[in-house]
Short mmCIF file of C-alpha atoms in Angstrom, two decimals:
data_model
loop_
_atom_site.label_atom_id
_atom_site.label_comp_id
_atom_site.label_asym_id
_atom_site.label_seq_id
_atom_site.Cartn_x
_atom_site.Cartn_y
_atom_site.Cartn_z
CA MET A 1 -28.04 11.16 25.71
CA ALA A 2 -28.34 12.26 22.17
CA PRO A 3 -25.58 10.86 20.03
CA ALA A 4 -23.14 13.21 18.37
CA GLU A 5 -22.00 13.21 15.15
CA ALA A 6 -23.43 9.69 14.43
CA ASP A 7 -25.21 8.38 11.70
CA HIS A 8 -28.82 7.68 13.27
CA ARG A 9 -31.10 9.43 15.31
CA ILE A 10 -31.39 6.94 18.43
CA VAL A 11 -31.48 8.45 21.83
CA VAL A 12 -30.18 6.54 24.72
CA ARG A 13 -31.47 7.63 28.02
CA LEU A 14 -29.67 5.04 30.36
CA ASP A 15 -28.26 7.80 32.27
CA ARG A 16 -31.64 9.13 33.19
CA LEU A 17 -32.92 5.35 34.14
CA LEU A 18 -29.97 4.81 36.10
CA ASP A 19 -30.59 7.93 38.27
CA ASP A 20 -34.22 6.95 38.70
CA ARG A 21 -33.31 3.52 39.98
CA GLY A 22 -30.60 4.80 41.99
CA MET A 23 -28.01 2.52 40.45
CA THR A 24 -24.24 3.11 39.18
CA LEU A 25 -22.83 2.16 35.93
CA THR A 26 -20.50 -0.33 37.63
CA GLU A 27 -23.76 -1.94 39.11
CA LEU A 28 -25.56 -2.02 36.03
CA ALA A 29 -22.70 -3.83 34.36
CA ASP A 30 -21.97 -6.52 36.83
CA ALA A 31 -25.82 -7.21 36.79
CA VAL A 32 -25.98 -7.33 33.21
CA GLY A 33 -22.47 -8.97 32.52
CA ILE A 34 -20.78 -6.54 30.12
CA THR A 35 -17.76 -4.18 31.34
CA VAL A 36 -18.29 -0.81 32.15
CA VAL A 37 -16.42 0.16 29.03
CA ASN A 38 -18.70 -1.19 26.79
CA LEU A 39 -21.80 0.34 29.06
CA SER A 40 -19.95 3.60 28.89
CA VAL A 41 -19.89 3.20 25.13
CA LEU A 42 -23.96 2.48 25.44
CA LYS A 43 -24.48 5.72 27.82
CA ASN A 44 -22.19 8.30 26.04
CA GLY A 45 -24.33 7.64 22.67
CA ARG A 46 -21.25 6.19 21.22
CA ALA A 47 -22.45 2.39 20.27
CA ARG A 48 -23.57 1.97 16.68
CA ALA A 49 -25.72 -1.15 17.60
CA ILE A 50 -26.39 -3.23 20.44
CA ARG A 51 -27.35 -6.57 20.96
CA PHE A 52 -30.87 -8.03 21.39
CA SER A 53 -29.26 -10.35 24.53
CA THR A 54 -27.60 -7.07 25.81
CA LEU A 55 -30.88 -5.04 25.58
CA SER A 56 -33.04 -7.53 27.17
CA ALA A 57 -30.23 -8.15 30.03
CA ILE A 58 -30.54 -3.87 30.52
CA CYS A 59 -34.37 -3.67 30.68
CA GLU A 60 -34.27 -6.80 33.28
CA ALA A 61 -31.91 -5.09 35.40
CA LEU A 62 -33.42 -2.11 35.31
CA ASP A 63 -36.94 -3.27 35.39
CA CYS A 64 -37.79 -1.21 32.29
CA GLU A 65 -39.36 -1.50 28.53
CA PRO A 66 -37.04 -1.11 25.36
CA GLY A 67 -39.08 2.31 24.69
CA GLU A 68 -37.75 3.53 28.25
CA LEU A 69 -34.29 2.87 27.43
CA LEU A 70 -34.34 3.70 23.68
CA SER A 71 -36.29 6.69 21.93
CA TYR A 72 -36.34 8.12 18.19
CA GLY A 73 -35.72 11.67 17.74
CA THR A 74 -33.49 14.60 18.08
CA MET B 1 -6.73 -5.21 18.14
CA LEU B 2 -5.84 -9.11 17.78
CA PRO B 3 -3.28 -10.64 19.47
CA ASP B 4 -0.11 -11.46 17.35
CA VAL B 5 -0.18 -15.17 17.74
CA GLY B 6 -1.26 -16.76 14.47
CA PHE B 7 0.14 -14.53 12.10
CA ARG B 8 3.04 -16.11 11.38
CA SER B 9 2.19 -15.75 7.52
CA ALA B 10 2.34 -12.13 8.19
CA ARG B 11 5.39 -12.00 9.65
CA SER B 12 7.03 -13.75 6.95
CA ALA B 13 5.38 -11.68 4.47
CA TRP B 14 6.97 -8.51 6.50
CA LEU B 15 10.42 -9.85 6.79
CA VAL B 16 10.38 -10.93 3.07
CA ALA B 17 9.74 -7.78 1.88
CA ILE B 18 12.25 -5.88 4.53
CA VAL B 19 14.75 -8.00 2.99
CA VAL B 20 13.95 -7.28 -0.86
CA LEU B 21 13.43 -3.65 0.17
CA GLY B 22 17.32 -4.18 1.41
CA LEU B 23 18.23 -6.00 -1.73
CA VAL B 24 17.28 -3.34 -3.93
CA VAL B 25 18.62 -0.68 -2.09
CA LEU B 26 21.82 -1.73 -0.88
CA PRO B 27 23.52 -2.26 -4.32
CA ALA B 28 22.25 1.16 -5.61
CA VAL B 29 23.75 2.99 -2.57
CA VAL B 30 26.70 0.91 -3.00
CA TRP B 31 26.77 1.49 -6.95
CA LEU B 32 26.43 5.29 -6.29
CA VAL B 33 29.36 5.33 -3.74
CA LEU B 34 31.67 3.23 -5.95
CA ALA B 35 30.54 5.74 -9.04
CA GLY B 36 31.87 8.39 -6.70
CA VAL B 37 35.22 7.19 -6.02
CA ARG B 38 35.68 6.24 -9.67
CA VAL B 39 34.61 9.93 -10.65
CA ALA B 40 37.25 10.92 -8.43
CA THR B 41 40.17 8.42 -9.77
CA GLY B 42 38.83 9.02 -13.20
CA GLU B 43 38.09 5.31 -13.57
CA LEU B 44 34.82 5.63 -13.90
CA GLU B 45 32.72 3.41 -16.56
CA VAL B 46 28.84 3.64 -17.38
CA ALA B 47 26.58 1.39 -19.15
CA MET B 48 23.42 2.11 -21.22
CA GLU B 49 21.18 -0.62 -22.53
CA SER B 50 19.44 -0.64 -25.86
CA MET B 51 18.19 -2.98 -28.58
CA ILE B 52 18.94 -3.78 -31.92
CA SER B 53 17.47 -5.42 -34.89
CA VAL B 54 19.70 -8.64 -36.22
CA GLU B 55 17.26 -9.61 -38.71
CA GLU B 56 19.95 -8.88 -41.73
CA SER B 57 22.98 -10.59 -39.72
CA VAL B 58 21.39 -14.07 -38.63
CA SER B 59 20.57 -16.79 -41.36
CA LEU B 60 17.88 -18.94 -39.95
CA PRO B 61 16.08 -22.22 -41.34
CA ALA B 62 12.68 -21.35 -43.46
CA ALA B 63 9.50 -20.82 -41.42
CA TRP B 64 12.47 -19.18 -38.44
CA GLU B 65 12.36 -15.45 -38.00
CA VAL B 66 14.02 -13.46 -35.35
CA ALA B 67 11.63 -12.39 -32.96
CA GLY B 68 12.37 -8.88 -31.41
CA HIS B 69 15.30 -7.11 -31.06
CA LEU B 70 18.71 -8.16 -29.61
CA PRO B 71 19.46 -6.29 -26.19
CA VAL B 72 22.82 -4.90 -26.04
CA ARG B 73 24.80 -2.35 -23.66
CA VAL B 74 27.28 0.26 -24.57
CA LYS B 75 29.83 1.38 -22.24
CA ILE B 76 31.37 4.77 -21.98
CA ALA B 77 34.62 4.91 -20.11
CA ASP B 78 35.55 8.46 -18.40
CA PRO B 79 32.00 9.82 -19.35
CA PRO B 80 31.07 13.33 -18.63
CA LEU B 81 29.19 14.15 -15.96
CA SER B 82 25.88 14.92 -18.23
CA GLN B 83 26.20 11.18 -19.32
CA PHE B 84 26.52 9.80 -15.92
CA LEU B 85 23.72 11.84 -14.44
CA LEU B 86 21.52 10.71 -17.51
CA VAL B 87 22.78 7.11 -16.78
CA VAL B 88 21.26 7.78 -12.90
CA GLY B 89 18.34 9.23 -14.06
CA SER B 90 17.16 6.52 -16.34
CA HIS B 91 16.95 4.05 -13.65
CA VAL B 92 15.31 6.64 -10.74
CA ALA B 93 11.95 6.51 -11.87
CA ASP B 94 11.69 2.35 -11.65
CA PHE B 95 14.00 2.51 -8.70
CA GLY B 96 11.54 4.65 -7.19
CA LEU B 97 8.81 2.60 -7.81
CA VAL B 98 10.10 -0.32 -6.59
CA VAL B 99 11.32 1.20 -3.60
CA THR B 100 7.72 2.72 -2.68
CA VAL B 101 5.88 -0.15 -3.34
CA LEU B 102 8.17 -2.40 -1.63
CA TRP B 103 7.84 0.27 1.50
CA LEU B 104 4.09 0.56 1.43
CA ILE B 105 3.95 -3.40 1.44
CA GLN B 106 6.29 -3.91 4.31
CA LYS B 107 4.00 -1.16 6.20
CA ILE B 108 0.86 -3.31 5.43
CA ALA B 109 2.40 -6.57 6.11
CA GLY B 110 3.83 -4.89 9.68
CA SER B 111 0.13 -3.37 10.58
CA ILE B 112 -1.63 -7.27 9.63
CA ARG B 113 1.62 -8.61 12.02
CA GLN B 114 0.36 -6.31 14.78
CA GLY B 115 -3.39 -8.02 14.50
CA ASP B 116 -4.77 -4.29 13.43
CA PRO B 117 -5.12 -4.54 9.45
CA PHE B 118 -8.04 -3.04 8.84
CA ASN B 119 -7.15 0.37 9.52
CA PRO B 120 -7.73 3.71 6.93
CA ALA B 121 -3.88 3.99 6.44
CA ASN B 122 -3.77 0.28 4.52
CA VAL B 123 -6.76 1.31 2.36
CA ARG B 124 -4.55 4.29 1.38
CA ARG B 125 -1.51 2.09 1.02
CA LEU B 126 -3.21 -0.49 -1.08
CA ARG B 127 -4.70 2.48 -3.53
CA TRP B 128 -1.58 3.45 -3.85
CA VAL B 129 0.23 0.42 -4.52
CA GLY B 130 -2.53 -0.31 -7.05
CA THR B 131 -2.33 3.08 -8.73
CA LEU B 132 1.47 2.89 -8.87
CA LEU B 133 1.36 -0.60 -10.67
CA VAL B 134 -1.47 0.45 -13.35
CA ILE B 135 -0.46 4.23 -14.00
CA GLY B 136 3.20 4.45 -12.16
CA TYR B 137 5.03 1.29 -13.98
CA PRO B 138 4.17 2.45 -17.73
CA LEU B 139 5.30 6.44 -16.62
CA ALA B 140 8.48 4.64 -15.47
CA VAL B 141 9.08 3.24 -18.43
CA ILE B 142 8.67 5.90 -20.57
CA ILE B 143 10.99 8.15 -18.01
CA GLY B 144 13.66 6.00 -18.09
CA GLY B 145 13.09 5.60 -22.18
CA LEU B 146 13.37 9.88 -22.25
CA PHE B 147 16.66 9.49 -20.46
CA THR B 148 18.08 6.51 -22.66
CA ASN B 149 16.64 8.69 -25.45
CA TRP B 150 18.70 11.83 -24.47
CA PHE B 151 21.75 9.76 -23.29
CA PHE B 152 22.16 8.11 -26.89
CA SER B 153 21.04 11.82 -28.56
CA ASN B 154 23.89 13.73 -27.23
CA GLU B 155 27.41 14.27 -29.05
CA HIS B 156 29.27 12.56 -26.12
CA SER B 157 27.38 8.91 -26.91
CA PRO B 158 28.58 6.59 -29.56
CA PRO B 159 26.45 6.20 -32.87
CA LEU B 160 23.60 4.00 -32.37
CA PRO B 161 23.52 0.99 -34.84
CA PRO B 162 20.70 1.30 -37.51
CA ASP B 163 17.23 0.06 -36.51
CA SER B 164 18.03 0.44 -33.06
CA LEU B 165 15.34 0.86 -30.49
CA VAL B 166 16.05 3.15 -27.00
CA ILE B 167 13.04 1.87 -25.39
CA GLY B 168 13.86 -2.07 -25.05
CA PHE B 169 11.30 -3.01 -22.86
CA PRO B 170 7.38 -2.84 -23.13
CA ILE B 171 5.60 0.15 -21.47
CA ILE B 172 2.57 -2.19 -20.50
CA SER B 173 3.32 -4.97 -18.30
CA VAL B 174 0.28 -7.35 -18.00
CA GLY B 175 1.77 -8.71 -14.50
CA ALA B 176 2.29 -4.90 -13.27
CA LEU B 177 -1.13 -3.99 -14.56
CA LEU B 178 -3.14 -7.32 -13.32
CA GLY B 179 -1.02 -6.82 -9.81
CA GLY B 180 -2.23 -3.32 -9.75
CA LEU B 181 -5.93 -4.13 -10.25
CA CYS B 182 -5.88 -7.17 -7.87
CA THR B 183 -4.32 -4.62 -5.27
CA LEU B 184 -7.07 -1.75 -6.11
CA VAL B 185 -10.02 -4.64 -5.46
CA LEU B 186 -8.29 -5.57 -2.19
CA ALA B 187 -7.98 -1.92 -1.14
CA GLU B 188 -11.76 -1.86 -1.59
CA VAL B 189 -12.10 -5.27 0.43
CA PHE B 190 -9.92 -3.56 3.25
CA ARG B 191 -12.14 -0.53 3.22
CA TYR B 192 -15.14 -2.88 3.79
CA GLY B 193 -13.46 -4.62 6.23
CA LEU B 194 -12.63 -1.42 8.18
CA ARG B 195 -16.44 -0.62 8.16
CA LEU B 196 -17.29 -4.04 9.41
CA ARG B 197 -14.49 -3.39 12.35
CA GLU B 198 -16.02 -0.02 13.03
CA ASP B 199 -19.48 -1.80 13.35
CA VAL B 200 -18.30 -4.80 15.43
CA GLU B 201 -16.47 -2.28 17.95
CA GLY B 202 -19.32 -0.09 18.29
CA THR B 203 -21.73 -2.94 19.07
CA VAL B 204 -22.72 -3.14 22.57
#
């Protein structure tokens, strides 16, 4: 999802990856060890920053590369 | 939002601000009410401060000299309404300044007590407090001096002694100026803290 009214152009494709893996947001939150609320912030493009530890845990849970989760564009 | 535990100093600051606000407002309200009663009974007496030169009336040893003027007060019994209003007017500006600053301080202390200090409202409040101290204080002194000058200039006022001053206090207060500047700097610190908070809250 593209960021709305954000000061950056990082696009987070978490919703697409969740659909491809057949995983819910709650299941991913349990696997990663962060709250569903925080993960929703990331999924809905409202996050301002992501910790490397969180990024690593998400990539491990979804079996993906950071570049599949994050991209730069409009 | 941070928990309230550990913010006892903020709670104390809030209480002190509330108490001082009450100590400033309550006597003013009581004075106004009593003045209204005394106007009705014809027993009202108003007082206005001024300063007079005492150089010629005081003999001092060599190398000593009078530093400044002597504060004096003139009292008028059963004054006309215009004189009463001028006395009230001479205090409105500085009273309003003090009440406004205390109100803003108790709002800031209250937000810290609730664990939410870094918010846009506090940045605005601190800027207002700083501006009121730096610019508002001299303005309040000038406005009070104008009312005092009008009081002594009209026909109902007793004549002033020679070499009297009707603005009896310095327009610039170093304390108010320094306090105001510190508060303005603190406002920018809070603005930066607000930005840090937004970054932290938006970090996953």
